[in-house]
PDB file of C-alpha atoms in Angstrom:
ATOM      1  CA  UNK A 823     175.470  30.154  99.222  1.00  0.00           C
ATOM      2  CA  UNK A 824     175.225  32.726  96.771  1.00  0.00           C
ATOM      3  CA  UNK A 825     173.420  30.126  93.892  1.00  0.00           C
ATOM      4  CA  UNK A 826     171.189  28.203  96.314  1.00  0.00           C
ATOM      5  CA  UNK A 827     169.416  31.861  97.365  1.00  0.00           C
ATOM      6  CA  UNK A 828     169.535  32.352  93.423  1.00  0.00           C
ATOM      7  CA  UNK A 829     167.841  29.602  92.691  1.00  0.00           C
ATOM      8  CA  UNK A 830     165.454  29.691  96.146  1.00  0.00           C
ATOM      9  CA  UNK A 831     164.249  33.730  94.638  1.00  0.00           C
ATOM     10  CA  UNK A 832     163.777  31.991  91.028  1.00  0.00           C
ATOM     11  CA  UNK A 833     162.079  29.194  92.214  1.00  0.00           C
ATOM     12  CA  UNK A 834     159.610  31.277  93.540  1.00  0.00           C
ATOM     13  CA  UNK A 835     158.694  33.439  91.599  1.00  0.00           C
ATOM     14  CA  UNK A 836     158.364  30.972  89.009  1.00  0.00           C
ATOM     15  CA  UNK A 837     155.999  28.953  91.328  1.00  0.00           C
ATOM     16  CA  UNK A 838     153.826  32.443  91.659  1.00  0.00           C
ATOM     17  CA  UNK A 839     153.769  33.375  88.403  1.00  0.00           C
ATOM     18  CA  UNK A 840     152.743  29.606  87.363  1.00  0.00           C
ATOM     19  CA  UNK A 841     150.263  29.011  90.393  1.00  0.00           C
ATOM     20  CA  UNK A 842     149.119  32.201  90.957  1.00  0.00           C
ATOM     21  CA  UNK A 843     147.335  33.923  93.969  1.00  0.00           C
ATOM     22  CA  UNK A 844     144.613  32.950  95.647  1.00  0.00           C
ATOM     23  CA  UNK A 845     141.160  34.133  94.018  1.00  0.00           C
ATOM     24  CA  UNK A 846     138.116  34.346  94.886  1.00  0.00           C
ATOM     25  CA  UNK A 847     137.485  30.587  94.337  1.00  0.00           C
ATOM     26  CA  UNK A 848     139.942  29.893  97.123  1.00  0.00           C
ATOM     27  CA  UNK A 849     138.871  32.446  99.610  1.00  0.00           C
ATOM     28  CA  UNK A 850     134.815  31.540  99.489  1.00  0.00           C
ATOM     29  CA  UNK A 851     134.091  35.078  97.732  1.00  0.00           C
ATOM     30  CA  UNK A 852     131.693  35.643  94.896  1.00  0.00           C
ATOM     31  CA  UNK A 853     131.751  37.650  91.968  1.00  0.00           C
ATOM     32  CA  UNK A 854     128.543  39.911  91.561  1.00  0.00           C
ATOM     33  CA  UNK A 855     127.439  42.561  88.742  1.00  0.00           C
ATOM     34  CA  UNK A 856     125.273  45.649  89.399  1.00  0.00           C
ATOM     35  CA  UNK A 857     124.308  48.156  87.248  1.00  0.00           C
ATOM     36  CA  UNK A 858     123.097  51.596  87.349  1.00  0.00           C
ATOM     37  CA  UNK A 859     122.448  54.834  84.844  1.00  0.00           C
ATOM     38  CA  UNK A 860     122.910  57.993  84.584  1.00  0.00           C
ATOM     39  CA  UNK A 861     120.798  60.766  81.742  1.00  0.00           C
ATOM     40  CA  UNK A 862     121.436  64.290  80.515  1.00  0.00           C
ATOM     41  CA  UNK A 863     118.193  66.176  78.774  1.00  0.00           C
ATOM     42  CA  UNK A 864     118.571  68.718  76.172  1.00  0.00           C
ATOM     43  CA  UNK A 865     116.339  71.319  75.678  1.00  0.00           C
ATOM     44  CA  UNK A 866     116.121  73.937  72.470  1.00  0.00           C
ATOM     45  CA  UNK A 867     115.063  77.353  72.281  1.00  0.00           C
ATOM     46  CA  UNK A 868     112.373  77.554  69.483  1.00  0.00           C
ATOM     47  CA  UNK A 869     110.163  80.234  68.287  1.00  0.00           C
ATOM     48  CA  UNK A 870     106.148  79.011  68.423  1.00  0.00           C
ATOM     49  CA  UNK A 871     103.953  80.660  66.542  1.00  0.00           C
ATOM     50  CA  UNK A 872      99.957  80.376  67.984  1.00  0.00           C
ATOM     51  CA  UNK A 873      97.817  79.870  65.117  1.00  0.00           C
ATOM     52  CA  UNK A 874      94.061  81.125  67.063  1.00  0.00           C
ATOM     53  CA  UNK A 875      96.037  84.534  67.363  1.00  0.00           C
ATOM     54  CA  UNK A 876      99.099  84.820  65.029  1.00  0.00           C
ATOM     55  CA  UNK A 877     101.750  85.601  67.924  1.00  0.00           C
ATOM     56  CA  UNK A 878     104.821  84.308  68.298  1.00  0.00           C
ATOM     57  CA  UNK A 879     106.901  83.631  71.089  1.00  0.00           C
ATOM     58  CA  UNK A 880     110.390  81.280  72.303  1.00  0.00           C
ATOM     59  CA  UNK A 881     109.426  78.438  74.199  1.00  0.00           C
ATOM     60  CA  UNK A 882     112.051  75.841  75.629  1.00  0.00           C
ATOM     61  CA  UNK A 883     111.521  72.837  74.409  1.00  0.00           C
ATOM     62  CA  UNK A 884     112.624  69.480  75.041  1.00  0.00           C
ATOM     63  CA  UNK A 885     114.626  67.776  71.921  1.00  0.00           C
ATOM     64  CA  UNK A 886     116.662  64.695  73.318  1.00  0.00           C
ATOM     65  CA  UNK A 887     118.649  62.584  75.868  1.00  0.00           C
ATOM     66  CA  UNK A 888     121.979  60.703  76.319  1.00  0.00           C
ATOM     67  CA  UNK A 889     121.751  57.634  79.219  1.00  0.00           C
ATOM     68  CA  UNK A 890     124.931  55.967  80.034  1.00  0.00           C
ATOM     69  CA  UNK A 891     124.491  52.458  81.309  1.00  0.00           C
ATOM     70  CA  UNK A 892     127.560  51.382  84.168  1.00  0.00           C
ATOM     71  CA  UNK A 893     128.181  47.583  85.269  1.00  0.00           C
ATOM     72  CA  UNK A 894     130.187  47.276  88.209  1.00  0.00           C
ATOM     73  CA  UNK A 895     131.753  44.159  89.335  1.00  0.00           C
ATOM     74  CA  UNK A 896     131.147  43.644  93.131  1.00  0.00           C
ATOM     75  CA  UNK A 897     132.864  41.394  95.434  1.00  0.00           C
ATOM     76  CA  UNK A 898     131.435  39.329  97.919  1.00  0.00           C
ATOM     77  CA  UNK A 899     132.587  38.907 101.317  1.00  0.00           C
ATOM     78  CA  UNK A 900     131.876  37.646 105.142  1.00  0.00           C
ATOM     79  CA  UNK A 901     130.196  40.393 106.141  1.00  0.00           C
ATOM     80  CA  UNK A 902     129.516  42.825 102.978  1.00  0.00           C
ATOM     81  CA  UNK A 903     129.760  43.486  98.810  1.00  0.00           C
ATOM     82  CA  UNK A 904     132.213  45.928  98.031  1.00  0.00           C
ATOM     83  CA  UNK A 905     132.455  47.313  94.853  1.00  0.00           C
ATOM     84  CA  UNK A 906     135.235  46.903  92.825  1.00  0.00           C
ATOM     85  CA  UNK A 907     135.258  48.036  88.863  1.00  0.00           C
ATOM     86  CA  UNK A 908     132.852  49.537  86.566  1.00  0.00           C
ATOM     87  CA  UNK A 909     132.609  50.097  83.247  1.00  0.00           C
ATOM     88  CA  UNK A 910     130.082  51.631  79.942  1.00  0.00           C
ATOM     89  CA  UNK A 911     127.935  48.957  79.002  1.00  0.00           C
ATOM     90  CA  UNK A 912     125.051  50.643  77.351  1.00  0.00           C
ATOM     91  CA  UNK A 913     125.443  54.395  75.795  1.00  0.00           C
ATOM     92  CA  UNK A 914     121.712  54.921  74.121  1.00  0.00           C
ATOM     93  CA  UNK A 915     120.104  58.247  72.846  1.00  0.00           C
ATOM     94  CA  UNK A 916     117.247  59.180  72.205  1.00  0.00           C
ATOM     95  CA  UNK A 917     114.856  62.094  70.134  1.00  0.00           C
ATOM     96  CA  UNK A 918     111.361  64.232  71.020  1.00  0.00           C
ATOM     97  CA  UNK A 919     109.734  66.616  69.904  1.00  0.00           C
ATOM     98  CA  UNK A 920     111.800  69.238  68.525  1.00  0.00           C
ATOM     99  CA  UNK A 921     114.716  67.187  68.398  1.00  0.00           C
ATOM    100  CA  UNK A 922     115.976  65.778  64.535  1.00  0.00           C
ATOM    101  CA  UNK A 923     118.987  63.550  64.925  1.00  0.00           C
ATOM    102  CA  UNK A 924     121.790  62.821  67.640  1.00  0.00           C
ATOM    103  CA  UNK A 925     125.267  61.576  67.295  1.00  0.00           C
ATOM    104  CA  UNK A 926     128.668  61.186  69.549  1.00  0.00           C
ATOM    105  CA  UNK A 927     130.951  63.202  68.698  1.00  0.00           C
ATOM    106  CA  UNK A 928     134.578  61.554  68.854  1.00  0.00           C
ATOM    107  CA  UNK A 929     135.667  58.912  71.423  1.00  0.00           C
ATOM    108  CA  UNK A 930     134.164  59.120  74.761  1.00  0.00           C
ATOM    109  CA  UNK A 931     136.093  58.938  78.210  1.00  0.00           C
ATOM    110  CA  UNK A 932     135.032  56.805  80.839  1.00  0.00           C
ATOM    111  CA  UNK A 933     137.130  57.028  84.488  1.00  0.00           C
ATOM    112  CA  UNK A 934     136.286  56.104  87.801  1.00  0.00           C
ATOM    113  CA  UNK A 935     137.351  57.134  91.960  1.00  0.00           C
ATOM    114  CA  UNK A 936     137.151  54.318  94.669  1.00  0.00           C
ATOM    115  CA  UNK A 937     136.622  55.583  98.766  1.00  0.00           C
ATOM    116  CA  UNK A 938     137.702  53.541 101.035  1.00  0.00           C
ATOM    117  CA  UNK A 939     136.632  53.501 104.849  1.00  0.00           C
ATOM    118  CA  UNK A 940     139.133  52.394 106.766  1.00  0.00           C
ATOM    119  CA  UNK A 941     140.892  49.893 104.053  1.00  0.00           C
ATOM    120  CA  UNK A 942     137.376  48.533 102.587  1.00  0.00           C
ATOM    121  CA  UNK A 943     136.247  49.893  99.815  1.00  0.00           C
ATOM    122  CA  UNK A 944     133.042  51.181 100.286  1.00  0.00           C
ATOM    123  CA  UNK A 945     131.965  53.604  97.094  1.00  0.00           C
ATOM    124  CA  UNK A 946     133.015  53.012  93.372  1.00  0.00           C
ATOM    125  CA  UNK A 947     132.250  56.295  91.256  1.00  0.00           C
ATOM    126  CA  UNK A 948     132.192  55.777  86.979  1.00  0.00           C
ATOM    127  CA  UNK A 949     132.336  58.456  84.977  1.00  0.00           C
ATOM    128  CA  UNK A 950     131.429  59.209  80.890  1.00  0.00           C
ATOM    129  CA  UNK A 951     131.992  62.522  79.133  1.00  0.00           C
ATOM    130  CA  UNK A 952     131.506  62.231  75.564  1.00  0.00           C
ATOM    131  CA  UNK A 953     130.903  65.477  73.327  1.00  0.00           C
ATOM    132  CA  UNK A 954     127.417  65.338  71.099  1.00  0.00           C
ATOM    133  CA  UNK A 955     125.300  66.954  69.167  1.00  0.00           C
ATOM    134  CA  UNK A 956     121.781  67.141  68.561  1.00  0.00           C
ATOM    135  CA  UNK A 957     119.937  68.359  65.605  1.00  0.00           C
ATOM    136  CA  UNK A 958     116.392  70.288  66.184  1.00  0.00           C
ATOM    137  CA  UNK A 959     113.732  72.481  64.751  1.00  0.00           C
ATOM    138  CA  UNK A 960     114.171  76.312  65.341  1.00  0.00           C
ATOM    139  CA  UNK A 961     110.080  77.001  65.185  1.00  0.00           C
ATOM    140  CA  UNK A 962     106.924  75.611  65.474  1.00  0.00           C
ATOM    141  CA  UNK A 963     103.680  76.239  65.379  1.00  0.00           C
ATOM    142  CA  UNK A 964     100.715  75.171  67.656  1.00  0.00           C
ATOM    143  CA  UNK A 965      96.883  74.959  67.373  1.00  0.00           C
ATOM    144  CA  UNK A 966      95.812  77.068  70.092  1.00  0.00           C
ATOM    145  CA  UNK A 967      97.444  77.823  74.129  1.00  0.00           C
ATOM    146  CA  UNK A 968      96.345  74.557  74.972  1.00  0.00           C
ATOM    147  CA  UNK A 969      98.461  72.459  72.781  1.00  0.00           C
ATOM    148  CA  UNK A 970     100.723  70.308  73.829  1.00  0.00           C
ATOM    149  CA  UNK A 971     104.662  70.103  72.765  1.00  0.00           C
ATOM    150  CA  UNK A 972     103.907  66.833  71.173  1.00  0.00           C
ATOM    151  CA  UNK A 973     101.329  68.113  68.534  1.00  0.00           C
ATOM    152  CA  UNK A 974     102.954  70.797  67.890  1.00  0.00           C
ATOM    153  CA  UNK A 975     104.126  71.209  64.219  1.00  0.00           C
ATOM    154  CA  UNK A 976     107.678  71.523  63.887  1.00  0.00           C
ATOM    155  CA  UNK A 977     109.609  73.046  61.026  1.00  0.00           C
ATOM    156  CA  UNK A 978     112.612  71.560  59.739  1.00  0.00           C
ATOM    157  CA  UNK A 979     114.953  69.669  62.161  1.00  0.00           C
ATOM    158  CA  UNK A 980     118.045  71.630  60.935  1.00  0.00           C
ATOM    159  CA  UNK A 981     119.832  74.368  63.653  1.00  0.00           C
ATOM    160  CA  UNK A 982     122.485  72.053  65.273  1.00  0.00           C
ATOM    161  CA  UNK A 983     123.109  71.981  69.409  1.00  0.00           C
ATOM    162  CA  UNK A 984     126.369  70.778  70.253  1.00  0.00           C
ATOM    163  CA  UNK A 985     127.351  69.223  74.220  1.00  0.00           C
ATOM    164  CA  UNK A 986     128.514  67.414  76.148  1.00  0.00           C
ATOM    165  CA  UNK A 987     127.279  63.793  77.597  1.00  0.00           C
ATOM    166  CA  UNK A 988     128.662  63.933  81.221  1.00  0.00           C
ATOM    167  CA  UNK A 989     127.696  61.425  83.283  1.00  0.00           C
ATOM    168  CA  UNK A 990     128.564  60.114  87.158  1.00  0.00           C
ATOM    169  CA  UNK A 991     127.100  57.239  88.819  1.00  0.00           C
ATOM    170  CA  UNK A 992     127.689  55.849  91.947  1.00  0.00           C
ATOM    171  CA  UNK A 993     127.742  51.882  93.037  1.00  0.00           C
ATOM    172  CA  UNK A 994     127.973  51.766  97.166  1.00  0.00           C
ATOM    173  CA  UNK A 995     129.229  49.006  99.394  1.00  0.00           C
ATOM    174  CA  UNK A 996     125.656  46.553 100.478  1.00  0.00           C
ATOM    175  CA  UNK A 997     125.582  44.630 103.712  1.00  0.00           C
TER     176      UNK A 997
END
């Protein structure tokens, strides 16, 4: 009797292993993907000389950004579309005005949190964190007080700013 029970247990285990469990096709559920983005802006304190009057003052000037785009896999059921998992699908940067170049330092860290209402998933939050450095100008000049930031003459972009890329992107259940 024990041998028969052991045989049946092995048989059921092998059936599960080779036949699998009910998938999206068998339950009528579909997989759908959505994307969402979050960005960090970075500013530098730059000493700006007004050439019309010779005065200098410190100004906070936009130097660049890092933008993270996350993709979330959703599962469609009869009543809603629920988020399953999210990951960073794109990480891009750009520099403007006082900014020179930028780069990530070290490896990024990604994590997700899943929130439930009862037994149903209603939100997945995706977190992305990474250290970065951005070179920027520490001084600039402008023709007069009406000159816009993008028309300033910036000095060498050799000062280094170190910071974090830190984003949180939410994906909610859809009805």
